[in-house]
Amino acid sequence: MSLRLLRLVPALVLIAVTMALPPATASTSGDEFVAPTAEPPERPDARPPRNVTKYVSVGERAARIALQAVGVPYRWGGESPSSGFDCSGLVRWAYARVGIDVPHSSYALWATGRPVERTRLRAGDVLVFSGLGHVGLYLGRDRMVHAPYTGSTVEVVGLSSTSYGSRLAGARRVTPA
């Protein structure tokens, strides 16, 4: 084997090992999680591609979890599906399921995370309403999930189609520490 070829062997081995490894799943922004998922096929008879990854934010994961509580009765001070939820208890429970501790207080949630403009809302952003006495989790497409009041259950509502849209004081994006 020539000296020139021997010098190339380590580089070729490194390239081969790199190509054999799965794609990286870490995010540098700190607020995103990569979950493996299969994209829908282009044609009905086509197979989905393998090892396709989609970036799913922590907030989106929390919002999906909160949707599991739809129909659970409202209970003041509640933060579990077995005993019921109040608005901030629902937010606390959903974020706890993704490993983030947030306060069980709508006033304290107003100071959590970072502010988000209404035009830049993403799933999982905490919506805070006038008077700071009510919160919900944004789902996307102008909808939120929340625990509204005594005698009701956790529900999904549209912001524009209810009075909540006009009462929105602001939104906060919760990110991992």
JSON list of C-alpha atoms in Angstrom, two decimals:
[
{"chain": "A", "resi": 1, "resn": "MET", "atom": "CA", "xyz": [0.00, 0.00, 0.00]},
{"chain": "A", "resi": 2, "resn": "SER", "atom": "CA", "xyz": [1.40, 3.36, -0.93]},
{"chain": "A", "resi": 3, "resn": "LEU", "atom": "CA", "xyz": [2.17, 6.03, 1.65]},
{"chain": "A", "resi": 4, "resn": "ARG", "atom": "CA", "xyz": [-0.36, 8.35, 0.02]},
{"chain": "A", "resi": 5, "resn": "LEU", "atom": "CA", "xyz": [-3.17, 5.78, 0.42]},
{"chain": "A", "resi": 6, "resn": "LEU", "atom": "CA", "xyz": [-2.22, 5.11, 4.06]},
{"chain": "A", "resi": 7, "resn": "ARG", "atom": "CA", "xyz": [-2.71, 8.79, 4.86]},
{"chain": "A", "resi": 8, "resn": "LEU", "atom": "CA", "xyz": [-6.27, 8.67, 3.47]},
{"chain": "A", "resi": 9, "resn": "VAL", "atom": "CA", "xyz": [-7.41, 5.64, 5.50]},
{"chain": "A", "resi": 10, "resn": "PRO", "atom": "CA", "xyz": [-8.17, 7.53, 8.78]},
{"chain": "A", "resi": 11, "resn": "ALA", "atom": "CA", "xyz": [-10.22, 10.15, 6.91]},
{"chain": "A", "resi": 12, "resn": "LEU", "atom": "CA", "xyz": [-12.16, 7.47, 5.02]},
{"chain": "A", "resi": 13, "resn": "VAL", "atom": "CA", "xyz": [-12.89, 5.61, 8.27]},
{"chain": "A", "resi": 14, "resn": "LEU", "atom": "CA", "xyz": [-14.14, 8.82, 9.89]},
{"chain": "A", "resi": 15, "resn": "ILE", "atom": "CA", "xyz": [-16.43, 9.51, 6.93]},
{"chain": "A", "resi": 16, "resn": "ALA", "atom": "CA", "xyz": [-17.81, 5.95, 7.02]},
{"chain": "A", "resi": 17, "resn": "VAL", "atom": "CA", "xyz": [-18.49, 6.11, 10.77]},
{"chain": "A", "resi": 18, "resn": "THR", "atom": "CA", "xyz": [-20.16, 9.52, 10.47]},
{"chain": "A", "resi": 19, "resn": "MET", "atom": "CA", "xyz": [-22.44, 8.33, 7.69]},
{"chain": "A", "resi": 20, "resn": "ALA", "atom": "CA", "xyz": [-23.45, 5.25, 9.72]},
{"chain": "A", "resi": 21, "resn": "LEU", "atom": "CA", "xyz": [-24.53, 7.30, 12.75]},
{"chain": "A", "resi": 22, "resn": "PRO", "atom": "CA", "xyz": [-28.17, 8.42, 13.10]},
{"chain": "A", "resi": 23, "resn": "PRO", "atom": "CA", "xyz": [-28.92, 12.14, 12.61]},
{"chain": "A", "resi": 24, "resn": "ALA", "atom": "CA", "xyz": [-28.23, 14.39, 15.57]},
{"chain": "A", "resi": 25, "resn": "THR", "atom": "CA", "xyz": [-31.18, 14.98, 17.87]},
{"chain": "A", "resi": 26, "resn": "ALA", "atom": "CA", "xyz": [-29.85, 17.75, 20.07]},
{"chain": "A", "resi": 27, "resn": "SER", "atom": "CA", "xyz": [-31.00, 21.32, 19.76]},
{"chain": "A", "resi": 28, "resn": "THR", "atom": "CA", "xyz": [-28.81, 24.29, 20.54]},
{"chain": "A", "resi": 29, "resn": "SER", "atom": "CA", "xyz": [-31.69, 26.64, 21.33]},
{"chain": "A", "resi": 30, "resn": "GLY", "atom": "CA", "xyz": [-32.57, 24.81, 24.54]},
{"chain": "A", "resi": 31, "resn": "ASP", "atom": "CA", "xyz": [-36.34, 25.01, 24.05]},
{"chain": "A", "resi": 32, "resn": "GLU", "atom": "CA", "xyz": [-36.82, 22.37, 21.41]},
{"chain": "A", "resi": 33, "resn": "PHE", "atom": "CA", "xyz": [-37.02, 18.61, 21.45]},
{"chain": "A", "resi": 34, "resn": "VAL", "atom": "CA", "xyz": [-36.55, 16.32, 18.49]},
{"chain": "A", "resi": 35, "resn": "ALA", "atom": "CA", "xyz": [-39.04, 13.48, 18.26]},
{"chain": "A", "resi": 36, "resn": "PRO", "atom": "CA", "xyz": [-38.78, 10.85, 15.55]},
{"chain": "A", "resi": 37, "resn": "THR", "atom": "CA", "xyz": [-41.81, 10.87, 13.31]},
{"chain": "A", "resi": 38, "resn": "ALA", "atom": "CA", "xyz": [-42.82, 9.63, 9.92]},
{"chain": "A", "resi": 39, "resn": "GLU", "atom": "CA", "xyz": [-43.99, 12.23, 7.44]},
{"chain": "A", "resi": 40, "resn": "PRO", "atom": "CA", "xyz": [-47.09, 11.33, 5.41]},
{"chain": "A", "resi": 41, "resn": "PRO", "atom": "CA", "xyz": [-46.28, 9.81, 2.03]},
{"chain": "A", "resi": 42, "resn": "GLU", "atom": "CA", "xyz": [-46.47, 11.95, -1.11]},
{"chain": "A", "resi": 43, "resn": "ARG", "atom": "CA", "xyz": [-48.56, 9.32, -2.88]},
{"chain": "A", "resi": 44, "resn": "PRO", "atom": "CA", "xyz": [-51.08, 6.96, -1.23]},
{"chain": "A", "resi": 45, "resn": "ASP", "atom": "CA", "xyz": [-49.05, 3.94, -2.35]},
{"chain": "A", "resi": 46, "resn": "ALA", "atom": "CA", "xyz": [-45.68, 5.39, -1.30]},
{"chain": "A", "resi": 47, "resn": "ARG", "atom": "CA", "xyz": [-43.97, 4.28, 1.88]},
{"chain": "A", "resi": 48, "resn": "PRO", "atom": "CA", "xyz": [-43.10, 6.91, 4.49]},
{"chain": "A", "resi": 49, "resn": "PRO", "atom": "CA", "xyz": [-39.40, 7.78, 4.65]},
{"chain": "A", "resi": 50, "resn": "ARG", "atom": "CA", "xyz": [-37.41, 6.23, 7.47]},
{"chain": "A", "resi": 51, "resn": "ASN", "atom": "CA", "xyz": [-35.63, 8.14, 10.22]},
{"chain": "A", "resi": 52, "resn": "VAL", "atom": "CA", "xyz": [-37.32, 11.45, 9.46]},
{"chain": "A", "resi": 53, "resn": "THR", "atom": "CA", "xyz": [-37.18, 13.81, 12.44]},
{"chain": "A", "resi": 54, "resn": "LYS", "atom": "CA", "xyz": [-39.47, 16.69, 13.26]},
{"chain": "A", "resi": 55, "resn": "TYR", "atom": "CA", "xyz": [-38.64, 19.39, 15.76]},
{"chain": "A", "resi": 56, "resn": "VAL", "atom": "CA", "xyz": [-41.30, 19.59, 18.46]},
{"chain": "A", "resi": 57, "resn": "SER", "atom": "CA", "xyz": [-40.98, 22.38, 21.01]},
{"chain": "A", "resi": 58, "resn": "VAL", "atom": "CA", "xyz": [-41.41, 21.79, 24.71]},
{"chain": "A", "resi": 59, "resn": "GLY", "atom": "CA", "xyz": [-44.43, 24.11, 24.56]},
{"chain": "A", "resi": 60, "resn": "GLU", "atom": "CA", "xyz": [-46.05, 22.05, 21.81]},
{"chain": "A", "resi": 61, "resn": "ARG", "atom": "CA", "xyz": [-45.55, 18.91, 23.89]},
{"chain": "A", "resi": 62, "resn": "ALA", "atom": "CA", "xyz": [-47.15, 20.62, 26.91]},
{"chain": "A", "resi": 63, "resn": "ALA", "atom": "CA", "xyz": [-50.09, 21.78, 24.78]},
{"chain": "A", "resi": 64, "resn": "ARG", "atom": "CA", "xyz": [-50.67, 18.25, 23.49]},
{"chain": "A", "resi": 65, "resn": "ILE", "atom": "CA", "xyz": [-50.63, 16.94, 27.04]},
{"chain": "A", "resi": 66, "resn": "ALA", "atom": "CA", "xyz": [-53.11, 19.62, 28.17]},
{"chain": "A", "resi": 67, "resn": "LEU", "atom": "CA", "xyz": [-55.49, 18.43, 25.45]},
{"chain": "A", "resi": 68, "resn": "GLN", "atom": "CA", "xyz": [-55.68, 15.09, 27.28]},
{"chain": "A", "resi": 69, "resn": "ALA", "atom": "CA", "xyz": [-57.47, 16.93, 30.10]},
{"chain": "A", "resi": 70, "resn": "VAL", "atom": "CA", "xyz": [-60.39, 18.14, 27.96]},
{"chain": "A", "resi": 71, "resn": "GLY", "atom": "CA", "xyz": [-63.56, 17.21, 29.81]},
{"chain": "A", "resi": 72, "resn": "VAL", "atom": "CA", "xyz": [-61.98, 17.13, 33.28]},
{"chain": "A", "resi": 73, "resn": "PRO", "atom": "CA", "xyz": [-64.08, 19.18, 35.74]},
{"chain": "A", "resi": 74, "resn": "TYR", "atom": "CA", "xyz": [-62.96, 22.61, 36.93]},
{"chain": "A", "resi": 75, "resn": "ARG", "atom": "CA", "xyz": [-61.89, 22.69, 40.57]},
{"chain": "A", "resi": 76, "resn": "TRP", "atom": "CA", "xyz": [-60.43, 25.77, 42.25]},
{"chain": "A", "resi": 77, "resn": "GLY", "atom": "CA", "xyz": [-56.84, 24.99, 43.28]},
{"chain": "A", "resi": 78, "resn": "GLY", "atom": "CA", "xyz": [-56.89, 21.72, 41.35]},
{"chain": "A", "resi": 79, "resn": "GLU", "atom": "CA", "xyz": [-53.92, 20.45, 39.39]},
{"chain": "A", "resi": 80, "resn": "SER", "atom": "CA", "xyz": [-54.67, 16.83, 38.53]},
{"chain": "A", "resi": 81, "resn": "PRO", "atom": "CA", "xyz": [-56.94, 14.99, 36.12]},
{"chain": "A", "resi": 82, "resn": "SER", "atom": "CA", "xyz": [-58.32, 12.84, 38.94]},
{"chain": "A", "resi": 83, "resn": "SER", "atom": "CA", "xyz": [-59.50, 15.71, 41.12]},
{"chain": "A", "resi": 84, "resn": "GLY", "atom": "CA", "xyz": [-59.91, 18.53, 38.57]},
{"chain": "A", "resi": 85, "resn": "PHE", "atom": "CA", "xyz": [-58.10, 21.63, 37.38]},
{"chain": "A", "resi": 86, "resn": "ASP", "atom": "CA", "xyz": [-58.22, 25.36, 37.74]},
{"chain": "A", "resi": 87, "resn": "CYS", "atom": "CA", "xyz": [-56.67, 27.39, 34.92]},
{"chain": "A", "resi": 88, "resn": "SER", "atom": "CA", "xyz": [-53.15, 27.69, 36.31]},
{"chain": "A", "resi": 89, "resn": "GLY", "atom": "CA", "xyz": [-53.27, 24.14, 37.65]},
{"chain": "A", "resi": 90, "resn": "LEU", "atom": "CA", "xyz": [-53.84, 22.86, 34.12]},
{"chain": "A", "resi": 91, "resn": "VAL", "atom": "CA", "xyz": [-50.82, 24.81, 32.84]},
{"chain": "A", "resi": 92, "resn": "ARG", "atom": "CA", "xyz": [-48.69, 23.60, 35.76]},
{"chain": "A", "resi": 93, "resn": "TRP", "atom": "CA", "xyz": [-49.74, 19.96, 35.23]},
{"chain": "A", "resi": 94, "resn": "ALA", "atom": "CA", "xyz": [-49.08, 20.01, 31.48]},
{"chain": "A", "resi": 95, "resn": "TYR", "atom": "CA", "xyz": [-45.62, 21.58, 31.84]},
{"chain": "A", "resi": 96, "resn": "ALA", "atom": "CA", "xyz": [-44.73, 19.24, 34.73]},
{"chain": "A", "resi": 97, "resn": "ARG", "atom": "CA", "xyz": [-45.34, 16.28, 32.37]},
{"chain": "A", "resi": 98, "resn": "VAL", "atom": "CA", "xyz": [-42.53, 17.62, 30.15]},
{"chain": "A", "resi": 99, "resn": "GLY", "atom": "CA", "xyz": [-40.22, 18.24, 33.11]},
{"chain": "A", "resi": 100, "resn": "ILE", "atom": "CA", "xyz": [-40.72, 21.97, 33.63]},
{"chain": "A", "resi": 101, "resn": "ASP", "atom": "CA", "xyz": [-41.89, 23.39, 36.94]},
{"chain": "A", "resi": 102, "resn": "VAL", "atom": "CA", "xyz": [-44.09, 26.47, 36.55]},
{"chain": "A", "resi": 103, "resn": "PRO", "atom": "CA", "xyz": [-46.04, 28.27, 39.29]},
{"chain": "A", "resi": 104, "resn": "HIS", "atom": "CA", "xyz": [-49.64, 27.45, 40.18]},
{"chain": "A", "resi": 105, "resn": "SER", "atom": "CA", "xyz": [-50.73, 31.08, 39.98]},
{"chain": "A", "resi": 106, "resn": "SER", "atom": "CA", "xyz": [-51.92, 33.10, 37.01]},
{"chain": "A", "resi": 107, "resn": "TYR", "atom": "CA", "xyz": [-50.17, 36.17, 38.46]},
{"chain": "A", "resi": 108, "resn": "ALA", "atom": "CA", "xyz": [-46.86, 34.31, 38.80]},
{"chain": "A", "resi": 109, "resn": "LEU", "atom": "CA", "xyz": [-47.21, 32.84, 35.30]},
{"chain": "A", "resi": 110, "resn": "TRP", "atom": "CA", "xyz": [-47.33, 36.42, 33.98]},
{"chain": "A", "resi": 111, "resn": "ALA", "atom": "CA", "xyz": [-43.71, 36.74, 35.14]},
{"chain": "A", "resi": 112, "resn": "THR", "atom": "CA", "xyz": [-42.60, 33.29, 33.88]},
{"chain": "A", "resi": 113, "resn": "GLY", "atom": "CA", "xyz": [-40.66, 32.75, 30.67]},
{"chain": "A", "resi": 114, "resn": "ARG", "atom": "CA", "xyz": [-40.38, 35.54, 28.15]},
{"chain": "A", "resi": 115, "resn": "PRO", "atom": "CA", "xyz": [-43.03, 37.76, 26.57]},
{"chain": "A", "resi": 116, "resn": "VAL", "atom": "CA", "xyz": [-44.39, 36.85, 23.13]},
{"chain": "A", "resi": 117, "resn": "GLU", "atom": "CA", "xyz": [-46.18, 39.12, 20.67]},
{"chain": "A", "resi": 118, "resn": "ARG", "atom": "CA", "xyz": [-49.64, 37.96, 19.66]},
{"chain": "A", "resi": 119, "resn": "THR", "atom": "CA", "xyz": [-48.53, 37.64, 16.03]},
{"chain": "A", "resi": 120, "resn": "ARG", "atom": "CA", "xyz": [-45.75, 35.24, 17.05]},
{"chain": "A", "resi": 121, "resn": "LEU", "atom": "CA", "xyz": [-47.73, 32.83, 19.24]},
{"chain": "A", "resi": 122, "resn": "ARG", "atom": "CA", "xyz": [-46.74, 29.16, 19.16]},
{"chain": "A", "resi": 123, "resn": "ALA", "atom": "CA", "xyz": [-48.35, 26.07, 20.65]},
{"chain": "A", "resi": 124, "resn": "GLY", "atom": "CA", "xyz": [-47.69, 25.93, 24.39]},
{"chain": "A", "resi": 125, "resn": "ASP", "atom": "CA", "xyz": [-47.42, 29.66, 24.97]},
{"chain": "A", "resi": 126, "resn": "VAL", "atom": "CA", "xyz": [-49.19, 30.68, 28.16]},
{"chain": "A", "resi": 127, "resn": "LEU", "atom": "CA", "xyz": [-52.01, 33.13, 27.42]},
{"chain": "A", "resi": 128, "resn": "VAL", "atom": "CA", "xyz": [-52.73, 35.59, 30.22]},
{"chain": "A", "resi": 129, "resn": "PHE", "atom": "CA", "xyz": [-55.97, 37.57, 30.25]},
{"chain": "A", "resi": 130, "resn": "SER", "atom": "CA", "xyz": [-56.93, 41.02, 31.50]},
{"chain": "A", "resi": 131, "resn": "GLY", "atom": "CA", "xyz": [-56.70, 41.34, 35.26]},
{"chain": "A", "resi": 132, "resn": "LEU", "atom": "CA", "xyz": [-54.14, 38.51, 35.22]},
{"chain": "A", "resi": 133, "resn": "GLY", "atom": "CA", "xyz": [-56.71, 36.21, 36.85]},
{"chain": "A", "resi": 134, "resn": "HIS", "atom": "CA", "xyz": [-57.01, 33.67, 34.04]},
{"chain": "A", "resi": 135, "resn": "VAL", "atom": "CA", "xyz": [-54.59, 31.69, 31.84]},
{"chain": "A", "resi": 136, "resn": "GLY", "atom": "CA", "xyz": [-54.74, 29.11, 29.07]},
{"chain": "A", "resi": 137, "resn": "LEU", "atom": "CA", "xyz": [-52.35, 27.30, 26.74]},
{"chain": "A", "resi": 138, "resn": "TYR", "atom": "CA", "xyz": [-52.23, 28.34, 23.10]},
{"chain": "A", "resi": 139, "resn": "LEU", "atom": "CA", "xyz": [-52.76, 25.45, 20.66]},
{"chain": "A", "resi": 140, "resn": "GLY", "atom": "CA", "xyz": [-52.24, 27.21, 17.34]},
{"chain": "A", "resi": 141, "resn": "ARG", "atom": "CA", "xyz": [-54.84, 28.23, 14.75]},
{"chain": "A", "resi": 142, "resn": "ASP", "atom": "CA", "xyz": [-56.29, 30.85, 17.12]},
{"chain": "A", "resi": 143, "resn": "ARG", "atom": "CA", "xyz": [-57.32, 28.23, 19.72]},
{"chain": "A", "resi": 144, "resn": "MET", "atom": "CA", "xyz": [-56.51, 27.59, 23.36]},
{"chain": "A", "resi": 145, "resn": "VAL", "atom": "CA", "xyz": [-57.15, 24.91, 25.97]},
{"chain": "A", "resi": 146, "resn": "HIS", "atom": "CA", "xyz": [-58.14, 26.14, 29.43]},
{"chain": "A", "resi": 147, "resn": "ALA", "atom": "CA", "xyz": [-60.12, 25.41, 32.59]},
{"chain": "A", "resi": 148, "resn": "PRO", "atom": "CA", "xyz": [-62.65, 28.27, 32.54]},
{"chain": "A", "resi": 149, "resn": "TYR", "atom": "CA", "xyz": [-64.71, 28.44, 35.78]},
{"chain": "A", "resi": 150, "resn": "THR", "atom": "CA", "xyz": [-66.58, 26.51, 38.47]},
{"chain": "A", "resi": 151, "resn": "GLY", "atom": "CA", "xyz": [-69.22, 24.20, 37.04]},
{"chain": "A", "resi": 152, "resn": "SER", "atom": "CA", "xyz": [-67.41, 23.79, 33.69]},
{"chain": "A", "resi": 153, "resn": "THR", "atom": "CA", "xyz": [-64.79, 21.42, 32.32]},
{"chain": "A", "resi": 154, "resn": "VAL", "atom": "CA", "xyz": [-61.45, 21.85, 30.59]},
{"chain": "A", "resi": 155, "resn": "GLU", "atom": "CA", "xyz": [-62.22, 22.90, 27.02]},
{"chain": "A", "resi": 156, "resn": "VAL", "atom": "CA", "xyz": [-60.79, 24.12, 23.73]},
{"chain": "A", "resi": 157, "resn": "VAL", "atom": "CA", "xyz": [-62.06, 27.49, 22.50]},
{"chain": "A", "resi": 158, "resn": "GLY", "atom": "CA", "xyz": [-61.27, 29.86, 19.68]},
{"chain": "A", "resi": 159, "resn": "LEU", "atom": "CA", "xyz": [-59.87, 33.23, 20.69]},
{"chain": "A", "resi": 160, "resn": "SER", "atom": "CA", "xyz": [-61.58, 35.21, 17.93]},
{"chain": "A", "resi": 161, "resn": "SER", "atom": "CA", "xyz": [-64.93, 33.49, 18.35]},
{"chain": "A", "resi": 162, "resn": "THR", "atom": "CA", "xyz": [-65.11, 34.21, 22.11]},
{"chain": "A", "resi": 163, "resn": "SER", "atom": "CA", "xyz": [-64.51, 37.18, 24.37]},
{"chain": "A", "resi": 164, "resn": "TYR", "atom": "CA", "xyz": [-61.12, 35.75, 25.30]},
{"chain": "A", "resi": 165, "resn": "GLY", "atom": "CA", "xyz": [-59.52, 37.22, 22.17]},
{"chain": "A", "resi": 166, "resn": "SER", "atom": "CA", "xyz": [-60.36, 40.78, 23.18]},
{"chain": "A", "resi": 167, "resn": "ARG", "atom": "CA", "xyz": [-59.33, 40.18, 26.80]},
{"chain": "A", "resi": 168, "resn": "LEU", "atom": "CA", "xyz": [-55.86, 38.82, 26.05]},
{"chain": "A", "resi": 169, "resn": "ALA", "atom": "CA", "xyz": [-53.35, 40.82, 28.10]},
{"chain": "A", "resi": 170, "resn": "GLY", "atom": "CA", "xyz": [-50.30, 39.00, 26.76]},
{"chain": "A", "resi": 171, "resn": "ALA", "atom": "CA", "xyz": [-48.51, 35.72, 26.32]},
{"chain": "A", "resi": 172, "resn": "ARG", "atom": "CA", "xyz": [-45.43, 34.11, 27.82]},
{"chain": "A", "resi": 173, "resn": "ARG", "atom": "CA", "xyz": [-43.16, 31.45, 26.32]},
{"chain": "A", "resi": 174, "resn": "VAL", "atom": "CA", "xyz": [-41.93, 28.93, 28.86]},
{"chain": "A", "resi": 175, "resn": "THR", "atom": "CA", "xyz": [-38.51, 27.48, 28.10]},
{"chain": "A", "resi": 176, "resn": "PRO", "atom": "CA", "xyz": [-36.40, 24.85, 29.90]},
{"chain": "A", "resi": 177, "resn": "ALA", "atom": "CA", "xyz": [-33.94, 26.20, 32.45]}
]
